[in-house]
Amino acid sequence: MKKERFWTATPVIFLMTLICCFLWGSAFPCVKIGYRLFRIASGDSAGQLLFAGVRFTLAGLLVLLFGSLQNRRVLLPDGKSKGDILILALFQTIGQYFFFYIGMAHTSGVKSSIIEASSTFLAILIAALIFRYEKLTARKIIGCLIGFAGVLLILIPGSAIDFSMHWNGEGFILLSALMYSFSSSFIKRFSKREDPLVLSGCQFVIGGLVLAASGAALGGRLSGFTPASSLLLLYMALISAVAYSLWSILLKYNPVSRIAVFGFMNPVLGVILSALLLNEKNQAFSLYGLLSLVLVSAGIITVNRSAGNR
């Protein structure tokens, strides 16, 4: 009961989601910086998958290590949860990051940050319409429409920031968001019968190994290992280990919509960090970029108001 009271307290939710969103926001520029440091070309899909696989395998091992130290026992999945872990690995790591890593190689960090924010609205729609976890109120629908308008502003050719769209760029980032949205509802269901840290760690290891093996089998190679690139890889593993573990625990104790709505900080931080670290200021602070960001944030805030009045 004490644990549930702690994880459902609004200040705790805000602080933890802020940490998660900062980490996830930093992932957009870090992926592109990683491609440069490890000498992975934009057309090298095999190298991109191998890079992703190494990152998430390491992230899963870190989650299981931290969780085992915290619980003073080795975290191992229950025999009944192996199927749940495989489903999570398919959606949360293999599916989501197959599309994300290839998509990031063909679009900017700013555009990716805004498009990826559609996962907030998709998660709420999927939780309400498919999994029936909560009701889809009029305010939630309005908030989703406002948010999607911001995403469409980035996607539609002729109105996008750089007047271009790539099916394997922006299109793949949108598919990545869809995969993540399904995984949110799966986490909500599966965490009722298994420790979220076990689910998160094991699915990362399995998903990471599948991505790495796929990339290596297709001829992917990682080169350019230096202290700087190795530290970046470790930080990216910690992004996933910390953010997804915290997010999974929050989803266990709270409605999907109450947690998902705080994702409005994700695109904001992603755009700001991409502008600063990737020198994408022209995109981030253009009229279309700012308007898209305002619409996405307004949509999530609108849904947030409904979360407290279900």
C-alpha positions as a Python dict, from the first residue, in 0.01 Angstrom:
ca = {
    (1, 'M'): (0, 0, 0),
    (2, 'K'): (285, 241, 85),
    (3, 'K'): (452, 165, -247),
    (4, 'E'): (127, 226, -437),
    (5, 'R'): (67, 554, -252),
    (6, 'F'): (419, 671, -338),
    (7, 'W'): (399, 589, -711),
    (8, 'T'): (52, 746, -751),
    (9, 'A'): (146, 1079, -586),
    (10, 'T'): (134, 1364, -841),
    (11, 'P'): (473, 1519, -743),
    (12, 'V'): (639, 1178, -778),
    (13, 'I'): (474, 1116, -1115),
    (14, 'F'): (582, 1458, -1242),
    (15, 'L'): (943, 1418, -1125),
    (16, 'M'): (982, 1066, -1258),
    (17, 'T'): (821, 1144, -1594),
    (18, 'L'): (1041, 1455, -1624),
    (19, 'I'): (1350, 1237, -1576),
    (20, 'C'): (1219, 987, -1831),
    (21, 'C'): (1135, 1253, -2088),
    (22, 'F'): (1473, 1424, -2052),
    (23, 'L'): (1646, 1091, -2108),
    (24, 'W'): (1425, 1002, -2405),
    (25, 'G'): (1456, 1353, -2546),
    (26, 'S'): (1833, 1321, -2540),
    (27, 'A'): (1811, 991, -2730),
    (28, 'F'): (1719, 1168, -3057),
    (29, 'P'): (2045, 1364, -3092),
    (30, 'C'): (2246, 1083, -2929),
    (31, 'V'): (2145, 833, -3199),
    (32, 'K'): (2261, 1067, -3475),
    (33, 'I'): (2581, 1152, -3287),
    (34, 'G'): (2637, 779, -3240),
    (35, 'Y'): (2607, 719, -3615),
    (36, 'R'): (2883, 973, -3668),
    (37, 'L'): (3113, 842, -3395),
    (38, 'F'): (3072, 478, -3499),
    (39, 'R'): (3097, 568, -3871),
    (40, 'I'): (2752, 432, -3963),
    (41, 'A'): (2627, 575, -4292),
    (42, 'S'): (2263, 676, -4344),
    (43, 'G'): (2214, 389, -4589),
    (44, 'D'): (2378, 129, -4364),
    (45, 'S'): (2063, -30, -4216),
    (46, 'A'): (2258, -335, -4098),
    (47, 'G'): (2498, -117, -3899),
    (48, 'Q'): (2208, 78, -3753),
    (49, 'L'): (2036, -241, -3633),
    (50, 'L'): (2362, -371, -3486),
    (51, 'F'): (2416, -41, -3304),
    (52, 'A'): (2061, -57, -3164),
    (53, 'G'): (2100, -420, -3063),
    (54, 'V'): (2422, -363, -2869),
    (55, 'R'): (2265, -67, -2690),
    (56, 'F'): (1951, -252, -2579),
    (57, 'T'): (2124, -574, -2483),
    (58, 'L'): (2347, -368, -2255),
    (59, 'A'): (2044, -177, -2127),
    (60, 'G'): (1864, -500, -2037),
    (61, 'L'): (2164, -635, -1849),
    (62, 'L'): (2189, -307, -1654),
    (63, 'V'): (1818, -320, -1561),
    (64, 'L'): (1852, -677, -1433),
    (65, 'L'): (2173, -590, -1247),
    (66, 'F'): (2026, -282, -1076),
    (67, 'G'): (1703, -467, -998),
    (68, 'S'): (1887, -764, -850),
    (69, 'L'): (2099, -538, -630),
    (70, 'Q'): (1790, -346, -519),
    (71, 'N'): (1595, -661, -435),
    (72, 'R'): (1900, -847, -300),
    (73, 'R'): (1824, -1146, -519),
    (74, 'V'): (1878, -1243, -881),
    (75, 'L'): (1581, -1125, -1087),
    (76, 'L'): (1454, -1407, -1305),
    (77, 'P'): (1123, -1429, -1494),
    (78, 'D'): (847, -1659, -1376),
    (79, 'G'): (784, -1947, -1613),
    (80, 'K'): (436, -1813, -1687),
    (81, 'S'): (568, -1471, -1792),
    (82, 'K'): (800, -1589, -2072),
    (83, 'G'): (529, -1536, -2332),
    (84, 'D'): (462, -1187, -2198),
    (85, 'I'): (831, -1102, -2225),
    (86, 'L'): (845, -1220, -2587),
    (87, 'I'): (543, -1008, -2680),
    (88, 'L'): (697, -703, -2510),
    (89, 'A'): (1032, -765, -2682),
    (90, 'L'): (855, -781, -3020),
    (91, 'F'): (674, -450, -2976),
    (92, 'Q'): (885, -245, -2734),
    (93, 'T'): (1234, -321, -2863),
    (94, 'I'): (1241, -516, -3191),
    (95, 'G'): (949, -342, -3363),
    (96, 'Q'): (988, 3, -3212),
    (97, 'Y'): (1361, 37, -3259),
    (98, 'F'): (1384, -136, -3596),
    (99, 'F'): (1175, 152, -3731),
    (100, 'F'): (1327, 417, -3501),
    (101, 'Y'): (1694, 356, -3581),
    (102, 'I'): (1646, 332, -3956),
    (103, 'G'): (1406, 627, -3952),
    (104, 'M'): (1651, 845, -3756),
    (105, 'A'): (1909, 796, -4032),
    (106, 'H'): (1673, 956, -4286),
    (107, 'T'): (1524, 1252, -4100),
    (108, 'S'): (1620, 1517, -3849),
    (109, 'G'): (1621, 1498, -3470),
    (110, 'V'): (1369, 1783, -3447),
    (111, 'K'): (1117, 1619, -3681),
    (112, 'S'): (1163, 1282, -3510),
    (113, 'S'): (1100, 1435, -3167),
    (114, 'I'): (769, 1583, -3279),
    (115, 'I'): (649, 1278, -3475),
    (116, 'E'): (741, 1041, -3193),
    (117, 'A'): (511, 1245, -2965),
    (118, 'S'): (216, 1090, -3151),
    (119, 'S'): (281, 782, -2936),
    (120, 'T'): (112, 968, -2648),
    (121, 'F'): (-216, 998, -2837),
    (122, 'L'): (-189, 654, -2994),
    (123, 'A'): (-129, 500, -2649),
    (124, 'I'): (-447, 662, -2514),
    (125, 'L'): (-655, 553, -2815),
    (126, 'I'): (-522, 197, -2802),
    (127, 'A'): (-574, 172, -2424),
    (128, 'A'): (-935, 289, -2460),
    (129, 'L'): (-1049, 132, -2787),
    (130, 'I'): (-856, -198, -2800),
    (131, 'F'): (-762, -291, -2442),
    (132, 'R'): (-1061, -117, -2277),
    (133, 'Y'): (-853, 6, -1982),
    (134, 'E'): (-1032, 341, -1966),
    (135, 'K'): (-1302, 551, -2129),
    (136, 'L'): (-1240, 770, -2433),
    (137, 'T'): (-1394, 1104, -2334),
    (138, 'A'): (-1473, 1396, -2562),
    (139, 'R'): (-1184, 1595, -2416),
    (140, 'K'): (-941, 1311, -2485),
    (141, 'I'): (-1063, 1294, -2846),
    (142, 'I'): (-1020, 1671, -2889),
    (143, 'G'): (-673, 1657, -2734),
    (144, 'C'): (-571, 1373, -2967),
    (145, 'L'): (-698, 1563, -3273),
    (146, 'I'): (-505, 1876, -3174),
    (147, 'G'): (-189, 1675, -3117),
    (148, 'F'): (-218, 1482, -3442),
    (149, 'A'): (-261, 1815, -3625),
    (150, 'G'): (84, 1911, -3500),
    (151, 'V'): (229, 1582, -3625),
    (152, 'L'): (59, 1621, -3965),
    (153, 'L'): (208, 1966, -4000),
    (154, 'I'): (549, 1800, -3995),
    (155, 'L'): (447, 1506, -4219),
    (156, 'I'): (258, 1673, -4504),
    (157, 'P'): (488, 1763, -4796),
    (158, 'G'): (477, 2133, -4875),
    (159, 'S'): (412, 2231, -4514),
    (160, 'A'): (689, 2041, -4337),
    (161, 'I'): (992, 2213, -4195),
    (162, 'D'): (1223, 2126, -4482),
    (163, 'F'): (950, 2057, -4741),
    (164, 'S'): (1033, 1687, -4766),
    (165, 'M'): (912, 1351, -4637),
    (166, 'H'): (1069, 1006, -4663),
    (167, 'W'): (876, 681, -4614),
    (168, 'N'): (1180, 528, -4444),
    (169, 'G'): (1240, 845, -4242),
    (170, 'E'): (931, 1018, -4104),
    (171, 'G'): (717, 717, -4198),
    (172, 'F'): (932, 478, -3996),
    (173, 'I'): (936, 714, -3696),
    (174, 'L'): (555, 712, -3700),
    (175, 'L'): (551, 330, -3710),
    (176, 'S'): (797, 331, -3419),
    (177, 'A'): (553, 545, -3221),
    (178, 'L'): (272, 298, -3298),
    (179, 'M'): (479, 5, -3173),
    (180, 'Y'): (559, 189, -2850),
    (181, 'S'): (191, 272, -2797),
    (182, 'F'): (94, -95, -2806),
    (183, 'S'): (378, -181, -2568),
    (184, 'S'): (242, 67, -2310),
    (185, 'S'): (-84, -125, -2285),
    (186, 'F'): (96, -458, -2279),
    (187, 'I'): (312, -335, -1989),
    (188, 'K'): (-3, -231, -1803),
    (189, 'R'): (-145, -581, -1840),
    (190, 'F'): (170, -788, -1788),
    (191, 'S'): (301, -594, -1485),
    (192, 'K'): (2, -718, -1286),
    (193, 'R'): (159, -1064, -1279),
    (194, 'E'): (532, -992, -1310),
    (195, 'D'): (783, -739, -1171),
    (196, 'P'): (815, -447, -1420),
    (197, 'L'): (1194, -457, -1383),
    (198, 'V'): (1202, -824, -1483),
    (199, 'L'): (977, -752, -1782),
    (200, 'S'): (1182, -450, -1889),
    (201, 'G'): (1523, -609, -1844),
    (202, 'C'): (1443, -942, -2008),
    (203, 'Q'): (1262, -795, -2305),
    (204, 'F'): (1552, -555, -2367),
    (205, 'V'): (1804, -841, -2365),
    (206, 'I'): (1595, -1057, -2599),
    (207, 'G'): (1502, -768, -2830),
    (208, 'G'): (1857, -635, -2830),
    (209, 'L'): (2005, -973, -2919),
    (210, 'V'): (1756, -1014, -3207),
    (211, 'L'): (1841, -668, -3345),
    (212, 'A'): (2216, -722, -3304),
    (213, 'A'): (2205, -1068, -3464),
    (214, 'S'): (1996, -933, -3754),
    (215, 'G'): (2235, -644, -3811),
    (216, 'A'): (2543, -869, -3795),
    (217, 'A'): (2387, -1128, -4028),
    (218, 'L'): (2317, -853, -4282),
    (219, 'G'): (2681, -744, -4273),
    (220, 'G'): (2666, -467, -4014),
    (221, 'R'): (2987, -365, -3840),
    (222, 'L'): (3070, -122, -3559),
    (223, 'S'): (3397, 66, -3582),
    (224, 'G'): (3533, 384, -3431),
    (225, 'F'): (3539, 269, -3069),
    (226, 'T'): (3697, 549, -2865),
    (227, 'P'): (3648, 666, -2505),
    (228, 'A'): (3394, 920, -2634),
    (229, 'S'): (3193, 672, -2843),
    (230, 'S'): (3204, 409, -2567),
    (231, 'L'): (3075, 658, -2309),
    (232, 'L'): (2797, 758, -2549),
    (233, 'L'): (2696, 393, -2592),
    (234, 'L'): (2692, 344, -2214),
    (235, 'Y'): (2482, 659, -2167),
    (236, 'M'): (2235, 543, -2433),
    (237, 'A'): (2204, 207, -2255),
    (238, 'L'): (2136, 393, -1929),
    (239, 'I'): (1868, 602, -2106),
    (240, 'S'): (1671, 286, -2175),
    (241, 'A'): (1754, 111, -1849),
    (242, 'V'): (1647, 403, -1629),
    (243, 'A'): (1365, 557, -1834),
    (244, 'Y'): (1178, 240, -1928),
    (245, 'S'): (1213, 92, -1580),
    (246, 'L'): (1067, 405, -1418),
    (247, 'W'): (795, 430, -1684),
    (248, 'S'): (699, 64, -1641),
    (249, 'I'): (662, 106, -1264),
    (250, 'L'): (448, 418, -1314),
    (251, 'L'): (225, 231, -1560),
    (252, 'K'): (181, -51, -1311),
    (253, 'Y'): (27, 177, -1049),
    (254, 'N'): (-152, 438, -1264),
    (255, 'P'): (-396, 457, -1558),
    (256, 'V'): (-221, 468, -1898),
    (257, 'S'): (-364, 812, -1979),
    (258, 'R'): (-242, 965, -1652),
    (259, 'I'): (118, 868, -1731),
    (260, 'A'): (109, 906, -2110),
    (261, 'V'): (-6, 1268, -2091),
    (262, 'F'): (314, 1378, -1921),
    (263, 'G'): (485, 1283, -2245),
    (264, 'F'): (427, 1642, -2363),
    (265, 'M'): (769, 1712, -2216),
    (266, 'N'): (928, 1454, -2446),
    (267, 'P'): (896, 1643, -2778),
    (268, 'V'): (978, 1974, -2611),
    (269, 'L'): (1302, 1839, -2464),
    (270, 'G'): (1379, 1640, -2778),
    (271, 'V'): (1346, 1949, -2999),
    (272, 'I'): (1553, 2167, -2764),
    (273, 'L'): (1831, 1909, -2727),
    (274, 'S'): (1836, 1836, -3103),
    (275, 'A'): (1861, 2208, -3173),
    (276, 'L'): (2153, 2244, -2931),
    (277, 'L'): (2345, 1922, -2998),
    (278, 'L'): (2278, 1875, -3372),
    (279, 'N'): (2271, 2242, -3471),
    (280, 'E'): (1913, 2209, -3597),
    (281, 'K'): (1809, 2552, -3469),
    (282, 'N'): (1665, 2653, -3808),
    (283, 'Q'): (1418, 2364, -3791),
    (284, 'A'): (1346, 2381, -3420),
    (285, 'F'): (1275, 2752, -3413),
    (286, 'S'): (1109, 2793, -3753),
    (287, 'L'): (742, 2891, -3773),
    (288, 'Y'): (634, 2537, -3868),
    (289, 'G'): (856, 2380, -3604),
    (290, 'L'): (727, 2598, -3322),
    (291, 'L'): (364, 2567, -3435),
    (292, 'S'): (391, 2187, -3454),
    (293, 'L'): (544, 2177, -3107),
    (294, 'V'): (271, 2404, -2967),
    (295, 'L'): (-6, 2188, -3118),
    (296, 'V'): (146, 1862, -2992),
    (297, 'S'): (198, 2003, -2642),
    (298, 'A'): (-151, 2160, -2637),
    (299, 'G'): (-304, 1829, -2737),
    (300, 'I'): (-128, 1640, -2460),
    (301, 'I'): (-216, 1905, -2202),
    (302, 'T'): (-581, 1888, -2314),
    (303, 'V'): (-581, 1513, -2263),
    (304, 'N'): (-407, 1565, -1929),
    (305, 'R'): (-699, 1775, -1803),
    (306, 'S'): (-936, 1494, -1895),
    (307, 'A'): (-724, 1239, -1711),
    (308, 'G'): (-825, 1396, -1385),
    (309, 'N'): (-1193, 1407, -1482),
    (310, 'R'): (-1258, 1061, -1623),
}
